[in-house]
mmCIF file of C-alpha atoms in Angstrom:
data_model
loop_
_atom_site.group_PDB
_atom_site.id
_atom_site.type_symbol
_atom_site.label_atom_id
_atom_site.label_comp_id
_atom_site.label_asym_id
_atom_site.label_seq_id
_atom_site.Cartn_x
_atom_site.Cartn_y
_atom_site.Cartn_z
ATOM 1 C CA UNK A 1 -10.488 -23.932 -37.643
ATOM 2 C CA UNK A 2 -10.966 -27.563 -36.782
ATOM 3 C CA UNK A 3 -9.635 -30.637 -35.114
ATOM 4 C CA UNK A 4 -10.241 -34.207 -33.632
ATOM 5 C CA UNK A 5 -7.821 -36.395 -31.568
ATOM 6 C CA UNK A 6 -5.333 -34.432 -29.490
ATOM 7 C CA UNK A 7 -3.290 -34.163 -26.402
ATOM 8 C CA UNK A 8 -3.483 -30.829 -24.778
ATOM 9 C CA UNK A 9 -3.334 -27.428 -26.333
ATOM 10 C CA UNK A 10 -4.661 -25.171 -29.115
ATOM 11 C CA UNK A 11 -7.085 -22.354 -29.095
ATOM 12 C CA UNK A 12 -8.748 -19.794 -31.249
ATOM 13 C CA UNK A 13 -12.002 -17.980 -30.856
ATOM 14 C CA UNK A 14 -13.228 -20.338 -33.546
ATOM 15 C CA UNK A 15 -10.644 -23.044 -33.793
ATOM 16 C CA UNK A 16 -8.376 -25.321 -31.787
ATOM 17 C CA UNK A 17 -7.084 -28.912 -31.056
ATOM 18 C CA UNK A 18 -6.386 -31.629 -28.319
ATOM 19 C CA UNK A 19 -5.512 -35.540 -26.811
ATOM 20 C CA UNK A 20 -3.286 -38.625 -27.110
ATOM 21 C CA UNK A 21 -4.607 -41.268 -24.802
ATOM 22 C CA UNK A 22 -8.285 -40.390 -24.815
ATOM 23 C CA UNK A 23 -8.464 -40.692 -21.035
ATOM 24 C CA UNK A 24 -9.605 -37.851 -18.786
ATOM 25 C CA UNK A 25 -7.469 -36.183 -16.197
ATOM 26 C CA UNK A 26 -7.661 -37.591 -12.695
ATOM 27 C CA UNK A 27 -9.257 -35.576 -9.931
ATOM 28 C CA UNK A 28 -7.025 -35.516 -6.885
ATOM 29 C CA UNK A 29 -8.272 -36.303 -3.397
ATOM 30 C CA UNK A 30 -6.380 -33.422 -1.766
ATOM 31 C CA UNK A 31 -8.011 -30.001 -2.286
ATOM 32 C CA UNK A 32 -5.981 -26.951 -3.175
ATOM 33 C CA UNK A 33 -5.086 -24.904 -0.108
ATOM 34 C CA UNK A 34 -6.882 -21.630 0.355
ATOM 35 C CA UNK A 35 -5.098 -18.702 -1.240
ATOM 36 C CA UNK A 36 -2.705 -20.834 -3.305
ATOM 37 C CA UNK A 37 -3.635 -20.887 -6.980
ATOM 38 C CA UNK A 38 -1.702 -23.247 -9.271
ATOM 39 C CA UNK A 39 0.574 -21.622 -11.867
ATOM 40 C CA UNK A 40 0.125 -18.154 -10.313
ATOM 41 C CA UNK A 41 3.659 -17.506 -9.083
ATOM 42 C CA UNK A 42 5.377 -19.333 -11.950
ATOM 43 C CA UNK A 43 4.293 -20.701 -15.339
ATOM 44 C CA UNK A 44 3.128 -24.294 -15.682
ATOM 45 C CA UNK A 45 4.134 -26.024 -18.893
ATOM 46 C CA UNK A 46 2.824 -29.222 -20.381
ATOM 47 C CA UNK A 47 5.498 -31.915 -19.923
ATOM 48 C CA UNK A 48 7.128 -33.087 -23.126
ATOM 49 C CA UNK A 49 6.764 -36.752 -23.998
ATOM 50 C CA UNK A 50 10.186 -38.481 -23.997
ATOM 51 C CA UNK A 51 11.317 -39.326 -27.542
ATOM 52 C CA UNK A 52 11.111 -43.072 -26.966
ATOM 53 C CA UNK A 53 7.480 -42.850 -25.816
ATOM 54 C CA UNK A 54 6.151 -40.514 -28.501
ATOM 55 C CA UNK A 55 3.140 -41.564 -30.530
ATOM 56 C CA UNK A 56 3.976 -40.992 -34.187
ATOM 57 C CA UNK A 57 0.948 -42.773 -35.598
ATOM 58 C CA UNK A 58 -2.320 -41.339 -36.903
ATOM 59 C CA UNK A 59 -4.342 -39.778 -34.064
ATOM 60 C CA UNK A 60 -7.104 -41.927 -32.582
ATOM 61 C CA UNK A 61 -9.637 -39.182 -33.379
ATOM 62 C CA UNK A 62 -12.087 -39.640 -30.554
ATOM 63 C CA UNK A 63 -14.159 -42.687 -29.685
ATOM 64 C CA UNK A 64 -16.235 -44.165 -32.531
ATOM 65 C CA UNK A 65 -19.011 -45.413 -30.236
ATOM 66 C CA UNK A 66 -20.802 -44.304 -27.101
ATOM 67 C CA UNK A 67 -20.234 -46.725 -24.236
ATOM 68 C CA UNK A 68 -22.771 -47.415 -21.444
ATOM 69 C CA UNK A 69 -23.170 -44.829 -18.701
ATOM 70 C CA UNK A 70 -24.265 -41.585 -20.361
ATOM 71 C CA UNK A 71 -27.943 -42.418 -20.772
ATOM 72 C CA UNK A 72 -30.165 -40.006 -18.860
ATOM 73 C CA UNK A 73 -27.281 -37.745 -17.817
ATOM 74 C CA UNK A 74 -27.331 -33.950 -17.891
ATOM 75 C CA UNK A 75 -24.305 -32.121 -19.267
ATOM 76 C CA UNK A 76 -23.714 -28.375 -19.062
ATOM 77 C CA UNK A 77 -21.256 -26.830 -21.544
ATOM 78 C CA UNK A 78 -19.729 -23.403 -20.880
ATOM 79 C CA UNK A 79 -17.053 -21.334 -22.564
ATOM 80 C CA UNK A 80 -16.239 -20.540 -26.180
ATOM 81 C CA UNK A 81 -16.833 -21.777 -29.722
ATOM 82 C CA UNK A 82 -14.921 -24.998 -29.175
ATOM 83 C CA UNK A 83 -17.377 -25.668 -26.372
ATOM 84 C CA UNK A 84 -20.180 -25.038 -28.848
ATOM 85 C CA UNK A 85 -18.677 -27.578 -31.267
ATOM 86 C CA UNK A 86 -18.285 -30.134 -28.498
ATOM 87 C CA UNK A 87 -21.847 -29.536 -27.296
ATOM 88 C CA UNK A 88 -23.140 -30.193 -30.815
ATOM 89 C CA UNK A 89 -21.323 -33.529 -30.884
ATOM 90 C CA UNK A 90 -22.519 -34.493 -27.406
ATOM 91 C CA UNK A 91 -26.110 -33.672 -28.363
ATOM 92 C CA UNK A 92 -25.820 -35.703 -31.573
ATOM 93 C CA UNK A 93 -24.614 -38.881 -29.917
ATOM 94 C CA UNK A 94 -26.989 -38.643 -26.938
ATOM 95 C CA UNK A 95 -29.838 -38.379 -29.453
ATOM 96 C CA UNK A 96 -32.414 -37.337 -26.857
ATOM 97 C CA UNK A 97 -31.327 -39.969 -24.305
ATOM 98 C CA UNK A 98 -29.777 -37.298 -22.137
ATOM 99 C CA UNK A 99 -29.824 -33.520 -21.720
ATOM 100 C CA UNK A 100 -27.265 -31.048 -23.057
ATOM 101 C CA UNK A 101 -27.400 -27.395 -22.035
ATOM 102 C CA UNK A 102 -25.137 -25.395 -24.336
ATOM 103 C CA UNK A 103 -24.252 -22.125 -22.598
ATOM 104 C CA UNK A 104 -21.033 -21.633 -24.576
ATOM 105 C CA UNK A 105 -20.628 -18.628 -26.891
ATOM 106 C CA UNK A 106 -18.100 -17.949 -29.606
ATOM 107 C CA UNK A 107 -15.251 -15.634 -28.621
ATOM 108 C CA UNK A 108 -16.010 -15.775 -24.887
ATOM 109 C CA UNK A 109 -13.317 -16.735 -22.415
ATOM 110 C CA UNK A 110 -12.854 -15.995 -18.729
ATOM 111 C CA UNK A 111 -9.665 -13.874 -18.678
ATOM 112 C CA UNK A 112 -10.980 -10.712 -20.317
ATOM 113 C CA UNK A 113 -14.593 -9.997 -21.222
ATOM 114 C CA UNK A 114 -14.181 -9.365 -24.940
ATOM 115 C CA UNK A 115 -17.219 -9.248 -27.199
ATOM 116 C CA UNK A 116 -15.496 -10.568 -30.311
ATOM 117 C CA UNK A 117 -17.656 -13.534 -31.244
ATOM 118 C CA UNK A 118 -20.979 -12.953 -29.534
ATOM 119 C CA UNK A 119 -23.174 -9.903 -29.089
ATOM 120 C CA UNK A 120 -22.518 -10.225 -25.383
ATOM 121 C CA UNK A 121 -20.308 -12.649 -23.497
ATOM 122 C CA UNK A 122 -21.855 -13.922 -20.264
ATOM 123 C CA UNK A 123 -20.983 -12.281 -16.982
ATOM 124 C CA UNK A 124 -19.908 -15.744 -15.906
ATOM 125 C CA UNK A 125 -19.162 -14.958 -12.262
ATOM 126 C CA UNK A 126 -22.814 -13.988 -11.848
ATOM 127 C CA UNK A 127 -24.501 -16.213 -14.419
ATOM 128 C CA UNK A 128 -22.782 -19.561 -13.863
ATOM 129 C CA UNK A 129 -23.911 -20.055 -10.242
ATOM 130 C CA UNK A 130 -27.525 -19.512 -11.325
ATOM 131 C CA UNK A 131 -27.045 -21.790 -14.316
ATOM 132 C CA UNK A 132 -25.668 -24.558 -12.109
ATOM 133 C CA UNK A 133 -28.659 -24.239 -9.752
ATOM 134 C CA UNK A 134 -31.111 -24.316 -12.652
ATOM 135 C CA UNK A 135 -29.590 -27.160 -14.700
ATOM 136 C CA UNK A 136 -28.184 -29.283 -11.858
ATOM 137 C CA UNK A 137 -25.864 -31.070 -14.287
ATOM 138 C CA UNK A 138 -24.189 -34.430 -13.737
ATOM 139 C CA UNK A 139 -21.034 -33.016 -15.334
ATOM 140 C CA UNK A 140 -19.756 -29.729 -16.778
ATOM 141 C CA UNK A 141 -17.563 -29.256 -19.837
ATOM 142 C CA UNK A 142 -15.595 -26.005 -19.927
ATOM 143 C CA UNK A 143 -13.711 -24.782 -23.007
ATOM 144 C CA UNK A 144 -11.798 -21.492 -22.789
ATOM 145 C CA UNK A 145 -9.454 -21.755 -25.780
ATOM 146 C CA UNK A 146 -10.273 -18.084 -26.373
ATOM 147 C CA UNK A 147 -8.001 -17.241 -23.475
ATOM 148 C CA UNK A 148 -4.909 -18.331 -25.394
ATOM 149 C CA UNK A 149 -5.370 -15.380 -27.716
ATOM 150 C CA UNK A 150 -3.831 -11.926 -27.293
ATOM 151 C CA UNK A 151 -5.968 -9.734 -25.081
ATOM 152 C CA UNK A 152 -5.284 -6.469 -23.297
ATOM 153 C CA UNK A 153 -4.927 -7.035 -19.561
ATOM 154 C CA UNK A 154 -5.798 -3.406 -18.822
ATOM 155 C CA UNK A 155 -8.191 -1.101 -20.725
ATOM 156 C CA UNK A 156 -6.289 0.375 -23.649
ATOM 157 C CA UNK A 157 -3.251 -1.750 -22.908
ATOM 158 C CA UNK A 158 -1.163 -3.809 -25.297
ATOM 159 C CA UNK A 159 -2.754 -7.179 -26.166
ATOM 160 C CA UNK A 160 -0.708 -10.050 -24.763
ATOM 161 C CA UNK A 161 -1.015 -13.822 -24.375
ATOM 162 C CA UNK A 162 -0.782 -15.798 -21.159
ATOM 163 C CA UNK A 163 2.970 -16.048 -21.725
ATOM 164 C CA UNK A 164 2.906 -12.599 -20.087
ATOM 165 C CA UNK A 165 3.127 -12.946 -16.297
ATOM 166 C CA UNK A 166 0.308 -10.535 -15.488
ATOM 167 C CA UNK A 167 -1.976 -12.075 -18.111
ATOM 168 C CA UNK A 168 -1.210 -15.591 -16.831
ATOM 169 C CA UNK A 169 -2.021 -14.574 -13.259
ATOM 170 C CA UNK A 170 -5.278 -13.030 -14.485
ATOM 171 C CA UNK A 171 -6.161 -16.244 -16.292
ATOM 172 C CA UNK A 172 -5.388 -18.644 -13.441
ATOM 173 C CA UNK A 173 -7.201 -16.414 -10.938
ATOM 174 C CA UNK A 174 -10.270 -16.489 -13.185
ATOM 175 C CA UNK A 175 -9.918 -20.235 -13.706
ATOM 176 C CA UNK A 176 -9.750 -20.736 -9.946
ATOM 177 C CA UNK A 177 -12.999 -18.788 -9.535
ATOM 178 C CA UNK A 178 -14.645 -20.648 -12.401
ATOM 179 C CA UNK A 179 -13.876 -24.170 -11.205
ATOM 180 C CA UNK A 180 -14.892 -23.290 -7.645
ATOM 181 C CA UNK A 181 -18.273 -22.107 -8.954
ATOM 182 C CA UNK A 182 -18.789 -25.148 -11.150
ATOM 183 C CA UNK A 183 -17.678 -27.742 -8.550
ATOM 184 C CA UNK A 184 -19.491 -26.163 -5.607
ATOM 185 C CA UNK A 185 -21.967 -29.039 -5.372
ATOM 186 C CA UNK A 186 -19.269 -31.610 -6.128
ATOM 187 C CA UNK A 187 -20.176 -31.609 -9.787
ATOM 188 C CA UNK A 188 -17.249 -32.936 -11.860
ATOM 189 C CA UNK A 189 -15.767 -30.424 -14.296
ATOM 190 C CA UNK A 190 -13.925 -31.403 -17.474
ATOM 191 C CA UNK A 191 -11.457 -28.917 -18.971
ATOM 192 C CA UNK A 192 -11.170 -29.198 -22.751
ATOM 193 C CA UNK A 193 -7.486 -29.118 -23.665
ATOM 194 C CA UNK A 194 -5.961 -27.428 -26.674
ATOM 195 C CA UNK A 195 -7.134 -29.028 -29.943
ATOM 196 C CA UNK A 196 -4.012 -28.531 -31.992
ATOM 197 C CA UNK A 197 -0.225 -28.471 -32.123
ATOM 198 C CA UNK A 198 1.895 -28.225 -28.980
ATOM 199 C CA UNK A 199 5.116 -26.527 -29.923
ATOM 200 C CA UNK A 200 7.777 -26.127 -27.186
ATOM 201 C CA UNK A 201 7.513 -22.764 -25.431
ATOM 202 C CA UNK A 202 4.234 -21.880 -27.104
ATOM 203 C CA UNK A 203 1.169 -20.343 -25.512
ATOM 204 C CA UNK A 204 -0.713 -23.585 -26.125
ATOM 205 C CA UNK A 205 1.814 -25.582 -24.097
ATOM 206 C CA UNK A 206 1.405 -23.084 -21.261
ATOM 207 C CA UNK A 207 -2.375 -23.198 -21.545
ATOM 208 C CA UNK A 208 -2.531 -26.991 -21.507
ATOM 209 C CA UNK A 209 -0.002 -27.151 -18.683
ATOM 210 C CA UNK A 210 -2.228 -24.883 -16.580
ATOM 211 C CA UNK A 211 -5.324 -27.011 -17.204
ATOM 212 C CA UNK A 212 -3.422 -30.187 -16.388
ATOM 213 C CA UNK A 213 -2.085 -28.694 -13.144
ATOM 214 C CA UNK A 214 -5.561 -27.598 -12.078
ATOM 215 C CA UNK A 215 -6.826 -31.150 -12.660
ATOM 216 C CA UNK A 216 -4.108 -32.409 -10.319
ATOM 217 C CA UNK A 217 -4.775 -29.889 -7.556
ATOM 218 C CA UNK A 218 -8.571 -29.526 -7.476
ATOM 219 C CA UNK A 219 -10.984 -32.282 -6.451
ATOM 220 C CA UNK A 220 -13.479 -33.098 -9.188
ATOM 221 C CA UNK A 221 -11.560 -31.303 -11.972
ATOM 222 C CA UNK A 222 -10.454 -33.400 -14.959
ATOM 223 C CA UNK A 223 -8.237 -32.650 -17.938
ATOM 224 C CA UNK A 224 -9.364 -33.787 -21.386
ATOM 225 C CA UNK A 225 -6.314 -34.277 -23.616
ATOM 226 C CA UNK A 226 -7.912 -32.920 -26.769
ATOM 227 C CA UNK A 227 -4.559 -32.421 -28.484
ATOM 228 C CA UNK A 228 -4.005 -36.145 -28.893
ATOM 229 C CA UNK A 229 -7.482 -36.659 -30.255
ATOM 230 C CA UNK A 230 -6.459 -34.619 -33.286
ATOM 231 C CA UNK A 231 -2.664 -34.698 -33.414
ATOM 232 C CA UNK A 232 0.268 -36.997 -32.627
ATOM 233 C CA UNK A 233 3.506 -36.255 -30.761
ATOM 234 C CA UNK A 234 5.087 -34.967 -33.937
ATOM 235 C CA UNK A 235 2.378 -32.261 -34.024
ATOM 236 C CA UNK A 236 0.904 -33.824 -37.117
ATOM 237 C CA UNK A 237 -2.812 -32.954 -37.195
ATOM 238 C CA UNK A 238 -4.227 -34.598 -40.358
ATOM 239 C CA UNK A 239 -7.111 -32.992 -42.199
ATOM 240 C CA UNK A 240 -8.487 -36.402 -43.087
ATOM 241 C CA UNK A 241 -8.396 -39.754 -41.287
ATOM 242 C CA UNK A 242 -9.437 -42.876 -43.175
ATOM 243 C CA UNK A 243 -10.810 -40.643 -45.913
ATOM 244 C CA UNK A 244 -13.130 -38.775 -43.558
ATOM 245 C CA UNK A 245 -12.650 -35.017 -43.036
ATOM 246 C CA UNK A 246 -11.596 -34.057 -39.528
ATOM 247 C CA UNK A 247 -12.441 -30.381 -39.809
ATOM 248 C CA UNK A 248 -15.472 -28.519 -41.063
ATOM 249 C CA UNK A 249 -16.456 -24.936 -41.968
ATOM 250 C CA UNK A 250 -16.168 -23.793 -38.366
ATOM 251 C CA UNK A 251 -14.182 -26.216 -36.227
ATOM 252 C CA UNK A 252 -14.889 -29.895 -36.755
ATOM 253 C CA UNK A 253 -16.746 -31.869 -39.371
ATOM 254 C CA UNK A 254 -20.025 -33.446 -38.303
ATOM 255 C CA UNK A 255 -18.259 -36.835 -38.127
ATOM 256 C CA UNK A 256 -15.562 -35.362 -35.879
ATOM 257 C CA UNK A 257 -18.099 -33.669 -33.623
ATOM 258 C CA UNK A 258 -19.794 -37.010 -33.041
ATOM 259 C CA UNK A 259 -16.518 -38.850 -32.330
ATOM 260 C CA UNK A 260 -15.351 -36.140 -29.953
ATOM 261 C CA UNK A 261 -18.817 -36.136 -28.353
ATOM 262 C CA UNK A 262 -18.518 -39.896 -27.767
ATOM 263 C CA UNK A 263 -15.040 -39.474 -26.306
ATOM 264 C CA UNK A 264 -16.141 -36.724 -23.923
ATOM 265 C CA UNK A 265 -19.217 -38.628 -22.699
ATOM 266 C CA UNK A 266 -17.227 -41.833 -22.272
ATOM 267 C CA UNK A 267 -14.614 -39.886 -20.273
ATOM 268 C CA UNK A 268 -17.341 -38.427 -18.079
ATOM 269 C CA UNK A 269 -19.598 -41.384 -17.428
ATOM 270 C CA UNK A 270 -18.305 -44.760 -18.607
ATOM 271 C CA UNK A 271 -16.990 -46.788 -15.689
ATOM 272 C CA UNK A 272 -14.248 -49.190 -16.733
#
């Protein structure tokens, strides 16, 4: 699957979408209180845009140029195949003027340790602290679109999405652990939103709503509205923009990877 300018939600082990405004989420000054995990007791949903404010135009499809600020920076990418696609774009636009460590693997989320895309998904609770100490990144990009897919919460159990209460609690508990690991040294973490359609009541709306809520409650955590980079508020996600393909054999075309890479780096490091 593939995608480029989006707002918040879409996910597949190998495909997904995301953001409207192109601006990152805002880290809040007040830390989450110990023991209280956002969206644990009740679902969080992505707010719907009021009809009069909806963007019905062609998606902006990332940033066409890299703005000052990313030179010499180190970026760590963790998560699934959408993380891999984003890492490829970031590496392309940095062109050796910064460092990208791609630790993402296809089919690997944080809710359940499935081995669908890679020979072995990382034991992230053990590996990510060591990775952070080794890389010492200036920013981390995390993509866990894989966790929108149906997965069995218990061994041998029925596969369910995070619309299931137990599965949602499993996901937000894992997300809480993940962001605490990645922000331990006050490293900013950017959560890649769903790169595709956001239909009311869908798993992608729940997924994006959770990421957005975490960005509001945790210091240093930002939400990247990937949905609106690839789609508009009518859930129109064009396959071509200005005659250029948005998607490629896996996720994004090479042109889209570069534009999304520019957008991510500008969100991380460009000071307006």
